[in-house]
Amino acid sequence: MMKKTICMLLVLISLLSVAFVSASAAETKLSPTGSGTTIYFEVPSNWKNFKKVFCHIWAYGSPTPLANWQSKKELCTLEADGRYSYDISKVGGLESGVYYGIVFSNDVPLQTYDALMTDACYGDTLYCNGTFYEHPLDSNRTCQAAFWKNQDPAKYGPLMQITSLGNLIGTCLPPGVTAEEIFNKFLSDTLDNARQYSGKTDQEIIDDMAQGLGLSQDSIEKLIKESGVSVQWEKAKSDAPIEDKPITPAAPGTVSTGQNTTFAIVAGALMLISLATIIIARRKRTSK
């Protein structure tokens, strides 16, 4: 009888081990971020009557893209779930830790706004949530923003920059650029245009910019003074934050697959069963 009990426990341990391996494999397969060098794109509902989708990638700050615009190397593949996939190995892959710009386009032509990515985005999906920005170079046009499903938009996503009218667009700072640097460039390069075309006062223009960049009233006052630019702005009337709210790139978003939880539960069960088997075996020896 004792031998049968031990045999049954050993069989149960084997079954649980198989279940654990199967569960881990299933969870890995269902991971939203996937693996390999492929990325995905969900075509927005306003894209109509197109036949092809392309993926254009370039190292941020470099004038040379990884492939020519809408060339054969940039052609995406339509998947069974309706998404378009693009294997970046077609253009050599991404260098680890390097930021790249990415745009999806079609043959109509329509395209998304510049987004940032690194190899941390492999397996992830870009999608459009209905956000449109003023085009950074032409205020008469708009551009459609695309966001990564499983990444922090403060680190990977629409590139933050100032438009020709002085409006702040995007969610993540350019690599190596601070909010203070963007504000200084705005004061020197774009403030005059903003005054002329935005219909807002200096106070409103500056406060709106401060809100978007997370700069406090004290920081704004300091930066204006150091710039030497004449601005009709008063700290006492400001709606800018009282304290700085840094928007430096955050850590990448993470997606849990549940593998750790499964392992803990199954491992715990296996330990208890093993312990019970040892105790039973010892009792058997003692009773002889």
mmCIF file of C-alpha atoms in Angstrom:
data_model
loop_
_atom_site.group_PDB
_atom_site.id
_atom_site.type_symbol
_atom_site.label_atom_id
_atom_site.label_comp_id
_atom_site.label_asym_id
_atom_site.label_seq_id
_atom_site.Cartn_x
_atom_site.Cartn_y
_atom_site.Cartn_z
ATOM 1 C CA MET A 1 0.000 0.000 0.000
ATOM 2 C CA MET A 2 2.829 2.370 0.905
ATOM 3 C CA LYS A 3 4.613 1.723 -2.389
ATOM 4 C CA LYS A 4 1.423 2.523 -4.295
ATOM 5 C CA THR A 5 1.042 5.828 -2.405
ATOM 6 C CA ILE A 6 4.612 6.866 -3.154
ATOM 7 C CA CYS A 7 4.214 5.923 -6.809
ATOM 8 C CA MET A 8 1.035 7.988 -7.046
ATOM 9 C CA LEU A 9 2.811 11.001 -5.516
ATOM 10 C CA LEU A 10 5.676 10.671 -7.976
ATOM 11 C CA VAL A 11 3.228 10.531 -10.867
ATOM 12 C CA LEU A 12 1.498 13.657 -9.551
ATOM 13 C CA ILE A 13 4.843 15.476 -9.358
ATOM 14 C CA SER A 14 5.532 14.569 -12.990
ATOM 15 C CA LEU A 15 2.110 15.784 -14.095
ATOM 16 C CA LEU A 16 2.553 19.097 -12.282
ATOM 17 C CA SER A 17 5.963 19.535 -13.893
ATOM 18 C CA VAL A 18 4.464 19.053 -17.345
ATOM 19 C CA ALA A 19 1.650 21.490 -16.498
ATOM 20 C CA PHE A 20 4.189 24.082 -15.380
ATOM 21 C CA VAL A 21 6.188 23.812 -18.603
ATOM 22 C CA SER A 22 2.998 24.040 -20.694
ATOM 23 C CA ALA A 23 1.719 27.049 -18.757
ATOM 24 C CA SER A 24 5.034 28.851 -19.081
ATOM 25 C CA ALA A 25 5.130 28.242 -22.820
ATOM 26 C CA ALA A 26 1.561 29.487 -23.242
ATOM 27 C CA GLU A 27 2.206 32.621 -21.226
ATOM 28 C CA THR A 28 5.354 33.401 -23.213
ATOM 29 C CA LYS A 29 3.422 33.029 -26.438
ATOM 30 C CA LEU A 30 0.714 35.413 -25.211
ATOM 31 C CA SER A 31 3.163 38.083 -24.059
ATOM 32 C CA PRO A 32 2.065 41.410 -25.658
ATOM 33 C CA THR A 33 5.638 42.439 -26.344
ATOM 34 C CA GLY A 34 6.668 39.237 -28.093
ATOM 35 C CA SER A 35 10.257 38.717 -29.189
ATOM 36 C CA GLY A 36 12.567 38.814 -32.179
ATOM 37 C CA THR A 37 13.023 41.898 -34.339
ATOM 38 C CA THR A 38 9.411 42.393 -35.451
ATOM 39 C CA ILE A 39 7.170 45.345 -34.578
ATOM 40 C CA TYR A 40 3.486 45.866 -35.363
ATOM 41 C CA PHE A 41 1.120 48.647 -36.391
ATOM 42 C CA GLU A 42 -2.646 48.952 -35.995
ATOM 43 C CA VAL A 43 -3.964 50.947 -38.924
ATOM 44 C CA PRO A 44 -6.216 53.813 -37.709
ATOM 45 C CA SER A 45 -9.846 53.946 -38.837
ATOM 46 C CA ASN A 46 -9.292 57.105 -40.921
ATOM 47 C CA TRP A 47 -6.901 55.281 -43.265
ATOM 48 C CA LYS A 48 -9.052 54.367 -46.269
ATOM 49 C CA ASN A 49 -8.518 52.984 -49.788
ATOM 50 C CA PHE A 50 -4.831 52.153 -49.364
ATOM 51 C CA LYS A 51 -3.084 49.039 -50.638
ATOM 52 C CA LYS A 52 0.298 49.102 -48.938
ATOM 53 C CA VAL A 53 1.773 50.077 -45.571
ATOM 54 C CA PHE A 54 5.411 51.026 -45.056
ATOM 55 C CA CYS A 55 7.689 51.438 -42.035
ATOM 56 C CA HIS A 56 10.346 54.167 -42.147
ATOM 57 C CA ILE A 57 13.105 54.134 -39.501
ATOM 58 C CA TRP A 58 16.153 56.291 -38.884
ATOM 59 C CA ALA A 59 18.671 56.693 -36.073
ATOM 60 C CA TYR A 60 17.590 59.800 -34.166
ATOM 61 C CA GLY A 61 19.758 62.745 -35.168
ATOM 62 C CA SER A 62 20.997 61.024 -38.328
ATOM 63 C CA PRO A 63 19.997 62.355 -41.781
ATOM 64 C CA THR A 64 20.281 58.870 -43.288
ATOM 65 C CA PRO A 65 17.340 56.428 -42.858
ATOM 66 C CA LEU A 66 17.813 52.673 -42.628
ATOM 67 C CA ALA A 67 16.065 52.362 -46.024
ATOM 68 C CA ASN A 68 14.676 54.694 -48.693
ATOM 69 C CA TRP A 69 11.169 56.106 -48.194
ATOM 70 C CA GLN A 70 8.495 53.524 -49.145
ATOM 71 C CA SER A 71 11.045 51.271 -50.790
ATOM 72 C CA LYS A 72 10.635 47.501 -50.998
ATOM 73 C CA LYS A 73 12.678 47.113 -47.813
ATOM 74 C CA GLU A 74 10.099 49.202 -45.910
ATOM 75 C CA LEU A 75 7.038 47.230 -47.041
ATOM 76 C CA CYS A 76 4.979 45.779 -44.178
ATOM 77 C CA THR A 77 3.085 42.472 -44.024
ATOM 78 C CA LEU A 78 -0.638 42.194 -43.279
ATOM 79 C CA GLU A 79 -1.236 39.714 -40.449
ATOM 80 C CA ALA A 80 -4.318 37.561 -39.833
ATOM 81 C CA ASP A 81 -5.366 39.769 -36.894
ATOM 82 C CA GLY A 82 -5.467 42.899 -39.084
ATOM 83 C CA ARG A 83 -2.212 44.387 -37.825
ATOM 84 C CA TYR A 84 0.715 45.108 -40.109
ATOM 85 C CA SER A 85 4.066 43.651 -39.125
ATOM 86 C CA TYR A 86 7.565 44.787 -39.982
ATOM 87 C CA ASP A 87 10.722 42.785 -39.385
ATOM 88 C CA ILE A 88 13.482 45.311 -38.729
ATOM 89 C CA SER A 89 16.126 42.724 -39.605
ATOM 90 C CA LYS A 90 15.279 43.610 -43.237
ATOM 91 C CA VAL A 91 17.299 46.791 -42.698
ATOM 92 C CA GLY A 92 19.885 45.360 -40.328
ATOM 93 C CA GLY A 93 18.132 45.690 -36.968
ATOM 94 C CA LEU A 94 18.549 48.281 -34.226
ATOM 95 C CA GLU A 95 21.727 48.988 -32.302
ATOM 96 C CA SER A 96 21.155 48.289 -28.617
ATOM 97 C CA GLY A 97 20.370 51.386 -26.543
ATOM 98 C CA VAL A 98 20.239 53.736 -29.556
ATOM 99 C CA TYR A 99 17.117 55.858 -30.095
ATOM 100 C CA TYR A 100 15.424 55.688 -33.483
ATOM 101 C CA GLY A 101 12.619 57.624 -35.105
ATOM 102 C CA ILE A 102 9.798 55.659 -36.710
ATOM 103 C CA VAL A 103 6.927 56.553 -39.049
ATOM 104 C CA PHE A 104 4.302 54.301 -40.613
ATOM 105 C CA SER A 105 2.814 55.417 -43.933
ATOM 106 C CA ASN A 106 0.609 54.146 -46.748
ATOM 107 C CA ASP A 107 0.359 54.652 -50.503
ATOM 108 C CA VAL A 108 -2.554 57.184 -50.367
ATOM 109 C CA PRO A 109 -0.402 58.815 -48.857
ATOM 110 C CA LEU A 110 -0.995 59.204 -45.114
ATOM 111 C CA GLN A 111 1.549 58.852 -42.345
ATOM 112 C CA THR A 112 1.939 58.922 -38.576
ATOM 113 C CA TYR A 113 3.817 61.557 -36.571
ATOM 114 C CA ASP A 114 7.443 60.857 -35.596
ATOM 115 C CA ALA A 115 7.709 58.416 -32.691
ATOM 116 C CA LEU A 116 10.771 57.298 -30.747
ATOM 117 C CA MET A 117 11.848 53.709 -30.150
ATOM 118 C CA THR A 118 14.787 51.493 -29.208
ATOM 119 C CA ASP A 119 15.277 47.738 -29.408
ATOM 120 C CA ALA A 120 13.210 47.602 -26.190
ATOM 121 C CA CYS A 121 10.160 48.073 -28.453
ATOM 122 C CA TYR A 122 10.707 44.854 -30.409
ATOM 123 C CA GLY A 123 7.476 42.866 -30.426
ATOM 124 C CA ASP A 124 5.342 45.850 -29.432
ATOM 125 C CA THR A 125 2.539 47.533 -31.394
ATOM 126 C CA LEU A 126 2.120 51.157 -32.430
ATOM 127 C CA TYR A 127 -1.476 52.375 -32.543
ATOM 128 C CA CYS A 128 -3.339 55.657 -33.034
ATOM 129 C CA ASN A 129 -5.816 56.801 -30.373
ATOM 130 C CA GLY A 130 -7.292 59.760 -32.266
ATOM 131 C CA THR A 131 -4.678 62.299 -31.174
ATOM 132 C CA PHE A 132 -3.739 64.826 -33.857
ATOM 133 C CA TYR A 133 -1.017 67.441 -33.508
ATOM 134 C CA GLU A 134 -0.385 70.657 -35.329
ATOM 135 C CA HIS A 135 2.279 69.864 -37.891
ATOM 136 C CA PRO A 136 5.615 71.122 -36.475
ATOM 137 C CA LEU A 137 6.600 72.839 -39.741
ATOM 138 C CA ASP A 138 3.235 73.753 -41.303
ATOM 139 C CA SER A 139 0.450 75.014 -39.039
ATOM 140 C CA ASN A 140 -2.110 74.469 -41.806
ATOM 141 C CA ARG A 141 -1.611 70.711 -41.551
ATOM 142 C CA THR A 142 -2.048 68.145 -38.801
ATOM 143 C CA CYS A 143 -0.245 64.903 -38.043
ATOM 144 C CA GLN A 144 -1.594 61.781 -36.367
ATOM 145 C CA ALA A 145 0.198 60.568 -33.252
ATOM 146 C CA ALA A 146 1.036 56.896 -32.703
ATOM 147 C CA PHE A 147 1.737 55.340 -29.291
ATOM 148 C CA TRP A 148 3.338 52.094 -28.159
ATOM 149 C CA LYS A 149 0.893 49.805 -26.396
ATOM 150 C CA ASN A 150 3.298 48.521 -23.756
ATOM 151 C CA GLN A 151 5.793 51.342 -23.266
ATOM 152 C CA ASP A 152 5.926 54.469 -21.135
ATOM 153 C CA PRO A 153 4.949 57.352 -23.473
ATOM 154 C CA ALA A 154 7.406 59.583 -21.617
ATOM 155 C CA LYS A 155 10.243 57.463 -22.976
ATOM 156 C CA TYR A 156 9.002 55.865 -26.197
ATOM 157 C CA GLY A 157 6.338 57.530 -28.339
ATOM 158 C CA PRO A 158 5.517 60.848 -30.039
ATOM 159 C CA LEU A 159 8.556 63.121 -30.165
ATOM 160 C CA MET A 160 8.195 66.282 -28.060
ATOM 161 C CA GLN A 161 8.951 69.503 -29.911
ATOM 162 C CA ILE A 162 7.734 73.077 -30.477
ATOM 163 C CA THR A 163 5.634 73.865 -33.556
ATOM 164 C CA SER A 164 6.080 76.960 -35.719
ATOM 165 C CA LEU A 165 3.234 78.630 -33.789
ATOM 166 C CA GLY A 166 4.879 77.940 -30.467
ATOM 167 C CA ASN A 167 2.726 74.991 -29.386
ATOM 168 C CA LEU A 168 4.232 72.030 -27.557
ATOM 169 C CA ILE A 169 3.433 68.621 -29.070
ATOM 170 C CA GLY A 170 4.514 65.066 -28.279
ATOM 171 C CA THR A 171 5.023 63.086 -25.065
ATOM 172 C CA CYS A 172 8.728 62.244 -24.810
ATOM 173 C CA LEU A 173 11.749 64.492 -24.785
ATOM 174 C CA PRO A 174 14.321 64.009 -27.540
ATOM 175 C CA PRO A 175 17.322 61.915 -26.447
ATOM 176 C CA GLY A 176 19.754 63.987 -24.401
ATOM 177 C CA VAL A 177 17.509 67.078 -24.374
ATOM 178 C CA THR A 178 16.067 68.613 -21.193
ATOM 179 C CA ALA A 179 12.852 70.554 -20.670
ATOM 180 C CA GLU A 180 14.958 73.626 -19.876
ATOM 181 C CA GLU A 181 16.746 73.366 -23.214
ATOM 182 C CA ILE A 182 13.469 73.126 -25.097
ATOM 183 C CA PHE A 183 12.171 76.192 -23.270
ATOM 184 C CA ASN A 184 15.348 78.186 -24.019
ATOM 185 C CA LYS A 185 15.117 77.290 -27.707
ATOM 186 C CA PHE A 186 11.464 78.314 -27.682
ATOM 187 C CA LEU A 187 12.330 81.743 -26.242
ATOM 188 C CA SER A 188 15.044 82.390 -28.808
ATOM 189 C CA ASP A 189 13.505 80.821 -31.921
ATOM 190 C CA THR A 190 9.723 80.615 -31.695
ATOM 191 C CA LEU A 191 8.323 83.136 -29.202
ATOM 192 C CA ASP A 192 7.937 85.875 -31.814
ATOM 193 C CA ASN A 193 5.888 83.586 -34.070
ATOM 194 C CA ALA A 194 3.757 82.505 -31.135
ATOM 195 C CA ARG A 195 3.031 86.139 -30.303
ATOM 196 C CA GLN A 196 2.039 86.882 -33.871
ATOM 197 C CA TYR A 197 -0.164 83.888 -34.656
ATOM 198 C CA SER A 198 -1.403 82.278 -31.428
ATOM 199 C CA GLY A 199 -3.689 85.128 -30.299
ATOM 200 C CA LYS A 200 -2.387 84.719 -26.751
ATOM 201 C CA THR A 201 -0.549 87.095 -24.440
ATOM 202 C CA ASP A 202 3.051 86.482 -23.360
ATOM 203 C CA GLN A 203 1.723 85.422 -19.961
ATOM 204 C CA GLU A 204 -0.545 82.787 -21.511
ATOM 205 C CA ILE A 205 2.095 81.568 -23.969
ATOM 206 C CA ILE A 206 4.743 81.132 -21.276
ATOM 207 C CA ASP A 207 2.387 79.522 -18.755
ATOM 208 C CA ASP A 208 1.086 77.026 -21.313
ATOM 209 C CA MET A 209 4.634 76.092 -22.235
ATOM 210 C CA ALA A 210 5.619 75.726 -18.579
ATOM 211 C CA GLN A 211 2.663 73.414 -17.920
ATOM 212 C CA GLY A 212 3.609 71.169 -20.833
ATOM 213 C CA LEU A 213 7.281 71.031 -19.875
ATOM 214 C CA GLY A 214 6.671 70.634 -16.143
ATOM 215 C CA LEU A 215 8.674 73.768 -15.274
ATOM 216 C CA SER A 216 7.923 75.682 -12.093
ATOM 217 C CA GLN A 217 7.378 79.415 -11.745
ATOM 218 C CA ASP A 218 10.832 79.811 -10.200
ATOM 219 C CA SER A 219 12.468 77.893 -13.056
ATOM 220 C CA ILE A 220 10.626 79.957 -15.681
ATOM 221 C CA GLU A 221 11.627 83.196 -13.985
ATOM 222 C CA LYS A 222 15.264 82.079 -13.869
ATOM 223 C CA LEU A 223 15.343 80.892 -17.493
ATOM 224 C CA ILE A 224 13.747 84.085 -18.813
ATOM 225 C CA LYS A 225 16.246 86.208 -16.902
ATOM 226 C CA GLU A 226 19.218 84.188 -18.167
ATOM 227 C CA SER A 227 17.974 84.270 -21.775
ATOM 228 C CA GLY A 228 17.960 88.056 -21.994
ATOM 229 C CA VAL A 229 14.699 87.905 -23.980
ATOM 230 C CA SER A 230 12.161 90.594 -23.147
ATOM 231 C CA VAL A 231 8.938 88.873 -22.048
ATOM 232 C CA GLN A 232 5.752 90.342 -20.572
ATOM 233 C CA TRP A 233 5.383 87.676 -17.911
ATOM 234 C CA GLU A 234 4.875 87.990 -14.155
ATOM 235 C CA LYS A 235 5.469 85.244 -11.652
ATOM 236 C CA ALA A 236 2.705 86.583 -9.380
ATOM 237 C CA LYS A 237 0.141 86.057 -12.163
ATOM 238 C CA SER A 238 1.458 82.727 -13.359
ATOM 239 C CA ASP A 239 -0.516 79.490 -13.630
ATOM 240 C CA ALA A 240 2.686 77.483 -13.999
ATOM 241 C CA PRO A 241 3.402 74.736 -11.423
ATOM 242 C CA ILE A 242 4.679 75.827 -8.021
ATOM 243 C CA GLU A 243 7.299 73.082 -8.150
ATOM 244 C CA ASP A 244 9.126 71.458 -11.049
ATOM 245 C CA LYS A 245 7.489 68.313 -12.406
ATOM 246 C CA PRO A 246 10.338 66.593 -14.235
ATOM 247 C CA ILE A 247 9.402 64.853 -17.473
ATOM 248 C CA THR A 248 12.757 63.232 -18.106
ATOM 249 C CA PRO A 249 12.370 59.808 -19.746
ATOM 250 C CA ALA A 250 11.019 57.256 -17.314
ATOM 251 C CA ALA A 251 11.882 53.562 -17.176
ATOM 252 C CA PRO A 252 10.341 51.450 -19.933
ATOM 253 C CA GLY A 253 6.856 50.139 -19.241
ATOM 254 C CA THR A 254 6.770 46.461 -18.294
ATOM 255 C CA VAL A 255 4.225 43.797 -19.136
ATOM 256 C CA SER A 256 3.788 40.862 -16.787
ATOM 257 C CA THR A 257 3.287 37.446 -18.400
ATOM 258 C CA GLY A 258 2.377 35.746 -15.126
ATOM 259 C CA GLN A 259 5.274 33.288 -15.402
ATOM 260 C CA ASN A 260 6.725 34.186 -12.002
ATOM 261 C CA THR A 261 3.393 33.603 -10.280
ATOM 262 C CA THR A 262 2.904 30.253 -11.983
ATOM 263 C CA PHE A 263 6.395 29.166 -11.038
ATOM 264 C CA ALA A 264 5.914 30.122 -7.386
ATOM 265 C CA ILE A 265 2.624 28.230 -7.078
ATOM 266 C CA VAL A 266 3.775 25.081 -8.853
ATOM 267 C CA ALA A 267 7.178 25.079 -7.148
ATOM 268 C CA GLY A 268 5.473 25.396 -3.759
ATOM 269 C CA ALA A 269 3.174 22.479 -4.546
ATOM 270 C CA LEU A 270 6.097 20.321 -5.685
ATOM 271 C CA MET A 271 8.009 21.078 -2.470
ATOM 272 C CA LEU A 272 5.044 20.120 -0.280
ATOM 273 C CA ILE A 273 4.489 16.879 -2.168
ATOM 274 C CA SER A 274 8.184 16.010 -1.992
ATOM 275 C CA LEU A 275 8.222 16.706 1.743
ATOM 276 C CA ALA A 276 5.173 14.505 2.256
ATOM 277 C CA THR A 277 6.847 11.707 0.281
ATOM 278 C CA ILE A 278 9.966 11.871 2.484
ATOM 279 C CA ILE A 279 7.927 11.828 5.708
ATOM 280 C CA ILE A 280 5.897 8.830 4.551
ATOM 281 C CA ALA A 281 9.046 6.960 3.526
ATOM 282 C CA ARG A 282 10.679 7.620 6.908
ATOM 283 C CA ARG A 283 7.591 6.434 8.793
ATOM 284 C CA LYS A 284 7.632 3.275 6.751
ATOM 285 C CA ARG A 285 11.268 2.572 7.698
ATOM 286 C CA THR A 286 10.597 3.360 11.384
ATOM 287 C CA SER A 287 7.614 1.026 11.604
ATOM 288 C CA LYS A 288 9.659 -1.949 10.441
#
